[in-house]
Coordinates of C-alpha atoms and ligand atoms in Angstrom, one line a residue:
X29 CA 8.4 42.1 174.5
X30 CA 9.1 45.6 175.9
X31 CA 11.3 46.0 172.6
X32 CA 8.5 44.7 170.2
X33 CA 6.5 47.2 171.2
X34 CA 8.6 50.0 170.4
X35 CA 9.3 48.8 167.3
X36 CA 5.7 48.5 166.1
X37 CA 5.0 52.1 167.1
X38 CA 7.9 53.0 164.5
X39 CA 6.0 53.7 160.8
X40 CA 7.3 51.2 158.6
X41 CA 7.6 48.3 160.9
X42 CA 5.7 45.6 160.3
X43 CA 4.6 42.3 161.4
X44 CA 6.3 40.2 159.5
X45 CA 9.3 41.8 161.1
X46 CA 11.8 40.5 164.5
X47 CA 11.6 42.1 168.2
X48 CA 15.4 43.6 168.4
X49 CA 16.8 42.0 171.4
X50 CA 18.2 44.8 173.7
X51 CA 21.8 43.0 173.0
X52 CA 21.4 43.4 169.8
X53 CA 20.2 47.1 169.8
X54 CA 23.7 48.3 171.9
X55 CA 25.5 46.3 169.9
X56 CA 23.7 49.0 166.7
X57 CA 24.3 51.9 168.6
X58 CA 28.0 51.7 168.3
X59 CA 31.3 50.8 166.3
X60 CA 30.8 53.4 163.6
X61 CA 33.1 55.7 161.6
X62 CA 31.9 59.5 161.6
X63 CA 30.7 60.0 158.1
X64 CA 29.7 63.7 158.7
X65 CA 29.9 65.6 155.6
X66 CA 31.4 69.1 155.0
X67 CA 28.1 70.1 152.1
X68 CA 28.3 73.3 149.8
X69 CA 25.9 75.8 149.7
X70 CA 23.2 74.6 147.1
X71 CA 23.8 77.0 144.1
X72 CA 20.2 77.3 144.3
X73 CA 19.8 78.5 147.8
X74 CA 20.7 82.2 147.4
X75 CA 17.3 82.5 144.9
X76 CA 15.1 80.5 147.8
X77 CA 16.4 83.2 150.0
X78 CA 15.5 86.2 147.7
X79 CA 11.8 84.3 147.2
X80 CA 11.5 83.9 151.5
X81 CA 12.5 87.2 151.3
X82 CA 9.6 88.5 149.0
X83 CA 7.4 85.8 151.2
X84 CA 8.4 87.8 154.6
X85 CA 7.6 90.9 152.8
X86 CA 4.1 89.8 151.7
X87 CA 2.8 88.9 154.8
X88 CA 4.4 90.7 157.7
X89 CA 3.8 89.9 161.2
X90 CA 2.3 86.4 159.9
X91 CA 3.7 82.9 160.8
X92 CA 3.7 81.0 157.3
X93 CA 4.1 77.4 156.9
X94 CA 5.2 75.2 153.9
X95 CA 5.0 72.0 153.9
X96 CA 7.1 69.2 151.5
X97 CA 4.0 66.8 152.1
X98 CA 5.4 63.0 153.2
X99 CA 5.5 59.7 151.7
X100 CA 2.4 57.9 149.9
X101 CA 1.7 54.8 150.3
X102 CA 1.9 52.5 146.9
X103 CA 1.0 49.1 148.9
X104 CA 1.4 47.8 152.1
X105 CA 4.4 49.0 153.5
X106 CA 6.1 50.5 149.9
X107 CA 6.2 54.1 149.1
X108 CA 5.8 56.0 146.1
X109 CA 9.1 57.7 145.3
X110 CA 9.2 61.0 147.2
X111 CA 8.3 64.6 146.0
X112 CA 8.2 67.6 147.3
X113 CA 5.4 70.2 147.2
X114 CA 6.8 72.5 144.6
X115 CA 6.5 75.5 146.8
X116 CA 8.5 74.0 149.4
X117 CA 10.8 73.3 146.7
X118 CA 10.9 76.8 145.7
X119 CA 11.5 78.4 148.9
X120 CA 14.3 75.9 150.1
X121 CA 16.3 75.0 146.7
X122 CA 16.0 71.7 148.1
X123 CA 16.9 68.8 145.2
X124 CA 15.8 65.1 144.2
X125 CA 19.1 63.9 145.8
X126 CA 18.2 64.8 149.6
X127 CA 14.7 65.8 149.9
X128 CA 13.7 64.7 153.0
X129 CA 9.5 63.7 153.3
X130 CA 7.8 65.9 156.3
X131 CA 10.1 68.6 156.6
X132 CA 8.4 71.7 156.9
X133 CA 9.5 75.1 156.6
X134 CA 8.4 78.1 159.2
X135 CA 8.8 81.9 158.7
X136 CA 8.1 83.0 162.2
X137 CA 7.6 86.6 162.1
X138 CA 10.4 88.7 164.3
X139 CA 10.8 92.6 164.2
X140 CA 10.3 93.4 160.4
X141 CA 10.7 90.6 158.9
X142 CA 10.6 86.4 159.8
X143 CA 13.1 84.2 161.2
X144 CA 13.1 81.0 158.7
X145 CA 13.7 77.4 160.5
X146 CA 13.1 74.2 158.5
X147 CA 11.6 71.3 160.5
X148 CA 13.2 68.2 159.2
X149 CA 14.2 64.5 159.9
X150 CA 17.6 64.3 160.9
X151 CA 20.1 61.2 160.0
X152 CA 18.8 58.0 161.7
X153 CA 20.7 58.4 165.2
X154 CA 22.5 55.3 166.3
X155 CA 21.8 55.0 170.0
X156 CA 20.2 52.4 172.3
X157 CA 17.9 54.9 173.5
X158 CA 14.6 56.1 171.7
X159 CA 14.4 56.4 168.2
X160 CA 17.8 54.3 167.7
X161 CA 15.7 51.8 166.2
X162 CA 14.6 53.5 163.3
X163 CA 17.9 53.5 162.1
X164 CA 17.9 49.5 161.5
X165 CA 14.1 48.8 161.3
X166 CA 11.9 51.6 159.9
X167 CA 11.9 51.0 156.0
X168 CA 10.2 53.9 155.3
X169 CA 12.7 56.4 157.2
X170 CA 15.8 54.2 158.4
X171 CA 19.3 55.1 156.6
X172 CA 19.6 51.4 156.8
X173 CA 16.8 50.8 154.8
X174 CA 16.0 53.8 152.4
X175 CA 19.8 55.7 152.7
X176 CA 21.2 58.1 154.4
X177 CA 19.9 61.5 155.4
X178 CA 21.5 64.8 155.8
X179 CA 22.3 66.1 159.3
X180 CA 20.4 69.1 160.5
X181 CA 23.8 70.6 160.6
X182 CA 24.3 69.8 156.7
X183 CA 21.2 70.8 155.6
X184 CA 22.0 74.0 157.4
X185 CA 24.9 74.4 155.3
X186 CA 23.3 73.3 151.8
X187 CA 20.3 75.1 152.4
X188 CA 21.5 78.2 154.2
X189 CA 18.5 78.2 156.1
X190 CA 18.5 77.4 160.3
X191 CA 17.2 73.6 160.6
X192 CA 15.7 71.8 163.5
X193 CA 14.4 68.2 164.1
X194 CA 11.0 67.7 162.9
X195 CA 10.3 65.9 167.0
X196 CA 10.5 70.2 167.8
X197 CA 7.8 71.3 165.1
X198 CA 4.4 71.0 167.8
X199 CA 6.2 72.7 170.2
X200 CA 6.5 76.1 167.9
X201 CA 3.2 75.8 165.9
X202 CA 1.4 75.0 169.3
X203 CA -0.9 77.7 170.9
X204 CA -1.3 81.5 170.4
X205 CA 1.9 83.6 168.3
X206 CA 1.5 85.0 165.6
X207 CA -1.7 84.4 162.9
X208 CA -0.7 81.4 160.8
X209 CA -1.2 81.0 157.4
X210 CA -0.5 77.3 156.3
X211 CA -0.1 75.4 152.9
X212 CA -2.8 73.0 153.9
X213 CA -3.4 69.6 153.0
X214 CA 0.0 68.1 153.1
X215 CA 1.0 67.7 156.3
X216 CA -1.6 66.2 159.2
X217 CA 0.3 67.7 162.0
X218 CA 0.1 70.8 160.6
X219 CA -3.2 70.8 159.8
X220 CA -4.3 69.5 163.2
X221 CA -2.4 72.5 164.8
X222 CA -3.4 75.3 162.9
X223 CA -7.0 76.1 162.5
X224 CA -8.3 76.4 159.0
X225 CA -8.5 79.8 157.5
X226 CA -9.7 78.9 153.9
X227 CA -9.6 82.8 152.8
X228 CA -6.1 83.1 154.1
X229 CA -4.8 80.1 152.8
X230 CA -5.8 80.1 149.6
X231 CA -4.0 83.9 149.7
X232 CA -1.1 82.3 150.4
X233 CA -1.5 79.4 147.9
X234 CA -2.0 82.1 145.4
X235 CA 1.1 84.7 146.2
X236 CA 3.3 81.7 146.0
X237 CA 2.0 80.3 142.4
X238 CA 2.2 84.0 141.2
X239 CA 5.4 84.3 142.7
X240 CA 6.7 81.8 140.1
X241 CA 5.2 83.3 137.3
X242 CA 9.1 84.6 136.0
X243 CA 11.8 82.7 136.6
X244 CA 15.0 83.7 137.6
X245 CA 18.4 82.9 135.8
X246 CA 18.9 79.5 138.1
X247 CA 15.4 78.5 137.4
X248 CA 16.2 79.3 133.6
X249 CA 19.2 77.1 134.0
X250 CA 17.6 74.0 135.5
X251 CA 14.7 74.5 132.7
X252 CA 17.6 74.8 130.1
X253 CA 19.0 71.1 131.6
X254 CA 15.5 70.0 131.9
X255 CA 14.3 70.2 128.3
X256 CA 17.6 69.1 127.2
X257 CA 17.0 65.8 129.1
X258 CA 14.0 65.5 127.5
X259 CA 15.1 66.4 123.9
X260 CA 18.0 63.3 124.5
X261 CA 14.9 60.7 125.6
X262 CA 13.1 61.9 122.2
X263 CA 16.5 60.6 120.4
X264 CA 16.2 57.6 123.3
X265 CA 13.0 56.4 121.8
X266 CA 13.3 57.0 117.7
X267 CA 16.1 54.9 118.2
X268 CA 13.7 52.3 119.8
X269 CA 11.1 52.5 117.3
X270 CA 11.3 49.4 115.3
X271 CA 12.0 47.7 118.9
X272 CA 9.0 48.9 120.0
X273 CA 7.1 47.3 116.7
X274 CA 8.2 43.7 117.6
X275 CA 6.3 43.5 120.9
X276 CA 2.8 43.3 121.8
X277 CA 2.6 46.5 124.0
X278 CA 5.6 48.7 122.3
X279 CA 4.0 51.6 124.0
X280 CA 5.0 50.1 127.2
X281 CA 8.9 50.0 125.6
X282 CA 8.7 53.6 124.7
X283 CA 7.7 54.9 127.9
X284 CA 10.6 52.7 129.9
X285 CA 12.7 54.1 127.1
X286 CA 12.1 57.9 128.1
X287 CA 11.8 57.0 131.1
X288 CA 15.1 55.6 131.7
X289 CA 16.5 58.8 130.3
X290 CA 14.3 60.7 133.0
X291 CA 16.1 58.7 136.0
X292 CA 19.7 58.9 134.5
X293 CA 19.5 62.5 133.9
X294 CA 16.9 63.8 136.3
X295 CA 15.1 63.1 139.5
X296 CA 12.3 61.9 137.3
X297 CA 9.1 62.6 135.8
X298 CA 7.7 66.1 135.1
X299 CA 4.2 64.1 134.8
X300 CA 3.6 60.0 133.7
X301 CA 4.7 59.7 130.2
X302 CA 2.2 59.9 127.5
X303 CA 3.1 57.1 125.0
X304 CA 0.1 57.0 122.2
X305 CA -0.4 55.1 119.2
X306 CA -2.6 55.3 116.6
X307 CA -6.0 55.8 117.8
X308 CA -4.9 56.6 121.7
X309 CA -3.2 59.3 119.6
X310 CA -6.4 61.1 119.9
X311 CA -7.1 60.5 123.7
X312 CA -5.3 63.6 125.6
X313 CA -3.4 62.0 128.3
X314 CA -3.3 58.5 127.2
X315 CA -0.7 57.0 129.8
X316 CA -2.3 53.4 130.0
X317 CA 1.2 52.9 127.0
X318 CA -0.6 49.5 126.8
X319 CA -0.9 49.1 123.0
X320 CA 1.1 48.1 120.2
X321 CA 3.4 50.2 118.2
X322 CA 2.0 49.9 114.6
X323 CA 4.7 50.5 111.6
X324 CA 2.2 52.8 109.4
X325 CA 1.1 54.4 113.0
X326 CA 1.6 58.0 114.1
X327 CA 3.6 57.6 118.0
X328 CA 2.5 60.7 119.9
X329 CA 5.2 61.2 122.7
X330 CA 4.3 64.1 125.3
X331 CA 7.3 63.4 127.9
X332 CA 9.1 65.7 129.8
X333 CA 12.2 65.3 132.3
X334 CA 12.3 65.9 136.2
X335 CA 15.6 67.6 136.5
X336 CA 16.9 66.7 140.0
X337 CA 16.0 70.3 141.2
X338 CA 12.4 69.3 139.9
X339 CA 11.8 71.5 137.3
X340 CA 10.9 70.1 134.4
X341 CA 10.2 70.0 130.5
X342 CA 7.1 69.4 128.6
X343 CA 7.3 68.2 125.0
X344 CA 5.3 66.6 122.8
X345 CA 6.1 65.7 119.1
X346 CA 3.8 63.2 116.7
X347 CA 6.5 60.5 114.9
X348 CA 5.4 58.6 112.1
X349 CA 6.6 55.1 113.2
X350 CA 7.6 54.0 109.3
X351 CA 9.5 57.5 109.2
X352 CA 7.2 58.9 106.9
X353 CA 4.0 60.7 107.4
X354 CA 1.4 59.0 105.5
X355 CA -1.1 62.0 103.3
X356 CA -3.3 61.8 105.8
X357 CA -1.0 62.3 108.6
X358 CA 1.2 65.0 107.1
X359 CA -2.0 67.3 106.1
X360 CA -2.9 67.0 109.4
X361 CA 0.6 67.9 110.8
X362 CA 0.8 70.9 108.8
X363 CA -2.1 72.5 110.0
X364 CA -1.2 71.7 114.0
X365 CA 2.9 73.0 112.8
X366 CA 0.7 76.2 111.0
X367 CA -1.0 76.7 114.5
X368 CA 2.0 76.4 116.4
X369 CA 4.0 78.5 114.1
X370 CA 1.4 81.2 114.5
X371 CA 1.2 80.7 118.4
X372 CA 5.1 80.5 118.8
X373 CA 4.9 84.1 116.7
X374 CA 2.7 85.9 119.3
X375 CA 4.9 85.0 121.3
X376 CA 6.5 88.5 123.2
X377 CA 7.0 90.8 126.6
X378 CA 4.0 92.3 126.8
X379 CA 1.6 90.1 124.8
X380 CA -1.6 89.2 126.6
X381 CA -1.4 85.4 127.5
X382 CA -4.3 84.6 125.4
X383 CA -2.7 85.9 122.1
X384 CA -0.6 83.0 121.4
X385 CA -3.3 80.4 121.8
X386 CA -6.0 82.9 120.1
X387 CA -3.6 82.9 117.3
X388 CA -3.1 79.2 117.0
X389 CA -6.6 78.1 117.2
X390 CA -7.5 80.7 114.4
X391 CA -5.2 78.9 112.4
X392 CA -7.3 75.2 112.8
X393 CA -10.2 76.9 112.7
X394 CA -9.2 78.4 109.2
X395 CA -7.9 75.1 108.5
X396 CA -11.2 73.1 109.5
X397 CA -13.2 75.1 107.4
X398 CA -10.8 74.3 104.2
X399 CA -11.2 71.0 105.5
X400 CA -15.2 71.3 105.4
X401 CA -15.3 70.1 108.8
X402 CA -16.6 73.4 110.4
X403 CA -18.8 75.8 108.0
X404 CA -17.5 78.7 109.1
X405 CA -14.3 79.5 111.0
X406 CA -15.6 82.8 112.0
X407 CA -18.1 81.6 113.4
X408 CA -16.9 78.7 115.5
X409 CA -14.2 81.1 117.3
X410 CA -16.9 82.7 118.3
X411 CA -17.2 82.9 122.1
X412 CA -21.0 81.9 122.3
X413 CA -19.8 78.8 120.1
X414 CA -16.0 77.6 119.8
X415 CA -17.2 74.8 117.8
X416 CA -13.6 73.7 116.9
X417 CA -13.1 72.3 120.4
X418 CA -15.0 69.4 119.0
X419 CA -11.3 69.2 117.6
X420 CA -8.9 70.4 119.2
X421 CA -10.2 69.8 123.4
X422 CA -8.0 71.4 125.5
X423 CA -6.2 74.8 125.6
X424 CA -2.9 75.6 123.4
X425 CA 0.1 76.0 126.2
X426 CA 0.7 76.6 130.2
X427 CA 3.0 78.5 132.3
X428 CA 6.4 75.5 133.1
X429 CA 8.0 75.2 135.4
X430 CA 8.8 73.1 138.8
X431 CA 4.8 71.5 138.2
X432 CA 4.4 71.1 134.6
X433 CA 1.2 72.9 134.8
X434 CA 3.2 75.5 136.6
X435 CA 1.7 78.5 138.8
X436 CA -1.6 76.4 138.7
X437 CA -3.0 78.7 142.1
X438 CA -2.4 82.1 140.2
X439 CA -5.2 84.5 139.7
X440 CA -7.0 84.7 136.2
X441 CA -6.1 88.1 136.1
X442 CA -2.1 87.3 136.4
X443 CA -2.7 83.9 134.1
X444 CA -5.1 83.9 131.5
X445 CA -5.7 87.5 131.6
X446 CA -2.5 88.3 132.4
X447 CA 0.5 89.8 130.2
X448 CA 3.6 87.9 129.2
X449 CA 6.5 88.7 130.8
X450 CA 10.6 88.3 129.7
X451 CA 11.5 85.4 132.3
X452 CA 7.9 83.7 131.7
X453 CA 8.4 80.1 130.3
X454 CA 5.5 78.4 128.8
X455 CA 4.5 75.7 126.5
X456 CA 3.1 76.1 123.0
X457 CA 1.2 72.5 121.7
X458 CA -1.7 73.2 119.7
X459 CA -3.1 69.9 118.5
X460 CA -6.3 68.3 116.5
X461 CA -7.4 65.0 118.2
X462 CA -9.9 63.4 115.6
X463 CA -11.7 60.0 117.5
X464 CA -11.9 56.9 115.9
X465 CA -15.6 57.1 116.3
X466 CA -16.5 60.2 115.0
X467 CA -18.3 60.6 112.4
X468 CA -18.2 64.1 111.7
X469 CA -15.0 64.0 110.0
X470 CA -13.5 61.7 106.9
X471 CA -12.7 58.0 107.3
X472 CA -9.0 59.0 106.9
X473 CA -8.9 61.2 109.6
X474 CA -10.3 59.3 112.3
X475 CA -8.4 58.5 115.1
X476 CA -5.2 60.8 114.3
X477 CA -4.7 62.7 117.1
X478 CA -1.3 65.1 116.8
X479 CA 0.0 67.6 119.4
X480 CA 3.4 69.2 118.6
X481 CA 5.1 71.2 121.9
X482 CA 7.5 72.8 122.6
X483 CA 8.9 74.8 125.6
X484 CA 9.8 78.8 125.3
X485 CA 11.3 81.4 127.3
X486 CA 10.1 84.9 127.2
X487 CA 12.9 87.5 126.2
X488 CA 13.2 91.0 126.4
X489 CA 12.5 91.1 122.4
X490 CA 10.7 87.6 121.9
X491 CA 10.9 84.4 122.8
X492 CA 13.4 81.8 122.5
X493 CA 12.5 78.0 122.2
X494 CA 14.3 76.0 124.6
X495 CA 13.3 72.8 122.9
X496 CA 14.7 73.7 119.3
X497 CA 17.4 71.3 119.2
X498 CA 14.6 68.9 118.3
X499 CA 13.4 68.5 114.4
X500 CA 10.0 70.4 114.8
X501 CA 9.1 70.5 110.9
X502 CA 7.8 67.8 109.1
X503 CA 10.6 67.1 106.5
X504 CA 12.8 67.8 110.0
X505 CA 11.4 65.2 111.4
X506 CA 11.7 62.7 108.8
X507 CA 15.3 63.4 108.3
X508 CA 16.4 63.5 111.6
X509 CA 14.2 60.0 112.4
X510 CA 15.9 58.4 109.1
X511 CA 19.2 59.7 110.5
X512 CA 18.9 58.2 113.8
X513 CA 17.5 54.2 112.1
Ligands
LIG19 N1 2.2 67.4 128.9 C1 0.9 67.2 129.5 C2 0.1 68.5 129.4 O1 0.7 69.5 129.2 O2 -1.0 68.4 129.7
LIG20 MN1 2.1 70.6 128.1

């Protein structure tokens, strides 16, 4: 009895589970091989020490906490798969592979600068004593049940940064120290321990977004593996298309399809895989996938890859499911190619950030106006009007990264206002969304909805585009989709 109620105060035990005879728990605690691994250094972890570094420098004196945020539930007693908050994954270099839910990482201020401790879970420890349950009957953190953990003494040596358990983590956040500034919102124990300070919290929220406005030569690297993830699940799913036409919801097949490709080559998804067909074409983020796949159909496909260091890629590209654009299609896919052509061209250190969308939307507006669907281009890029938007909906790129929205807490002065930087990778996907119901525009073009992306990197002289090994023109694209039938 004793027994069954120190099991149910373990998370993840439920009541459909057995009381763990004491027998039975000494007979757990022993007969095991050591299994202690010797771990590299993460080749990441030197760059998480240069941003802690720029972190201790920012705010001297302070104690700063980052929380990775802990498990969600999906029902009952199953989780959703675990991610990190991306700036705890940017100041740890911490991966897909061993991220560790509820670890939190402290920069306690000492003489100039902060001694760094992450607060984690250790392995599941096999004794008869307290917690040696977990290791056998929590199914949210037991190795038994959900795998095996690093040791503190491990992550100390892949991380490069001093570890302790997260049991430790009240004792150094509790009472007086230094002024605390904490990531809030991710972590209850912190929150309940360190009394809000909106002003200085959002400060912090803010230095860290801008702090990965340019990437460094790792990040470029895992954005480089990222996109190319997600260029190979683009090939993934033309070669699914006439699959996906057989079944009743083939947007269901093409999102497994990518999908698949995001799990064998990543950690996962950048964001939920946007799978639209014909008319869903023209809602932004359709990710219901629960239509058919229609032969004479434009597919749009915004997907991007998790890498297993979480960074990710963000590409979108509108396939004509026959392999040809119909008229209609194709005169709208040149415009959106025009505007992203243009965009992609203002692309450059030194640029303001609002060139390269200023510069596609000209474009459609230009285009609308030939089209007779806006009188006067001029006119609707006006500020006081931007009539196109009726159009087009949503802005023409974002700042990529480890969120796919990346650097979302920055100021508008060092985002939208801001100049573009070599280092800076950001999106380009102009796009016209016509709805099926609108009858502002011609029978034909209702319910297309097209959105080509693709993912650059500032340079010191332009920009390169890390997505260009996939067919971005619209003869490309109708080669390389005939090539790959
Ligand atoms: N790929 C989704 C978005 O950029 O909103
Ligand atoms: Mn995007």
């Amino acid at each position: 009895m004793e027994r069954r109620q120190q099991n149910n105060a373990l998370r993840g035990v439920g009541s459909h589970d057995r009381s763990v005879p004491a027998a039975l728990a000494e007979n757990f605690a022993q007969g095991w091989a050591d299994t202690s691994l010797s771990l590299p250094r993460l080749p990441g972890a030197a760059y998480a020490a240069a941003r802690r570094a720029a972190l201790s420098e920012r705010f001297p004196g302070e104690r700063i906490v980052v929380p990775s945020g802990g498990l969600k539930v999906r029902s009952h007693d199953f989780d959703f798969h675990f991610r990190p908050h991306s700036a705890f994954v940017h100041l740890t270099a911490e991966t897909g592979t061993w991220a560790v839910p509820d670890s939190v990482l402290v920069l306690e201020p000492h003489g100039n600068g902060h001694d760094v401790t992450l607060f984690t879970r250790p392995r599941s420890p096999r004794t008869a004593g307290p917690g040696g349950a977990e290791l056998y009957s929590d199914r949210q953190y037991g190795e038994f049940w959900v795998g095996r953990r690093r040791s503190l003494a491990e992550t100390e040596d892949a991380l490069g940064v001093a570890t302790a358990s997260r049991d430790r983590l009240e004792q150094a956040l509790r009472g007086g120290g230094a002024p605390t500034r904490v990531i809030r919102g991710h972590d209850a124990l912190v929150d309940a321990l360190v009394p809000p300070a909106p002003e200085a919290e959002a400060e912090l929220l803010t230095f860290l977004s801008e702090l990965r406005l340019v990437k460094d030569e790792w990040e470029i690297e895992q954005l480089r593996l990222a996109v190319d993830s997600t260029v190979a699940g683009f090939h993934d799913v033309v070669r699914e298309l006439r699959q996906a036409t057989r079944l009743e919801r083939g947007e269901r097949w093409i999102e497994g399809t990518f999908n698949r490709r995001a799990r064998l080559d990543g950690y996962g998804l950048g964001f939920e895989t946007i799978a639209a067909a014909g008319a869903h074409s023209s809602t932004l983020h359709w990710m219901r996938n629960d239509g058919p796949v229609r032969e004479g159909d434009l597919l749009l496909l915004d997907a991007g890859v998790e890498a297993d260091s979480f960074y990710t890629g963000d590409v979108t590209r509108a396939l004509p499911v026959s392999g040809r654009f119909s008229d209609a299609q194709r005169k709208v896919y040149e415009l959106v190619y025009a505007a992203q052509s243009a965009g992609i061209a203002a692309l450059r250190p030194g640029a303001r950030y609002g060139d390269f969308h200023d510069a596609a939307v000209r474009v459609v507006a230009e285009g609308l106006e030939a089209w007779g669907l806006i009188p006067d281009a001029e006119a609707a890029l006006a500020p006081d009007s931007t009539l196109y938007r009726r159009y087009t909906l949503c802005g023409s790129g974002h700042h990529l990264g480890l969120d796919c929205h990346d650097c979302g807490a920055a100021r508008q002065e060092r985002y939208m206002e801001g100049v573009l930087e070599a280092g800076q990778v950001l999106t380009v996907e102009p796009g016209l969304y016509f709805q099926p119901d609108d009858l502002t525009v011609p029978e034909e073009l209702r319910g297309i909805g097209l959105r080509i992306e693709d993912d650059f990197l500032i340079t010191a002289t332009g920009a390169e585009c890390l997505s260009a090994a996939l067919p971005r023109a619209a003869d490309e694209v109708e080669a390389w989709m005939a090539s790959l039938r």
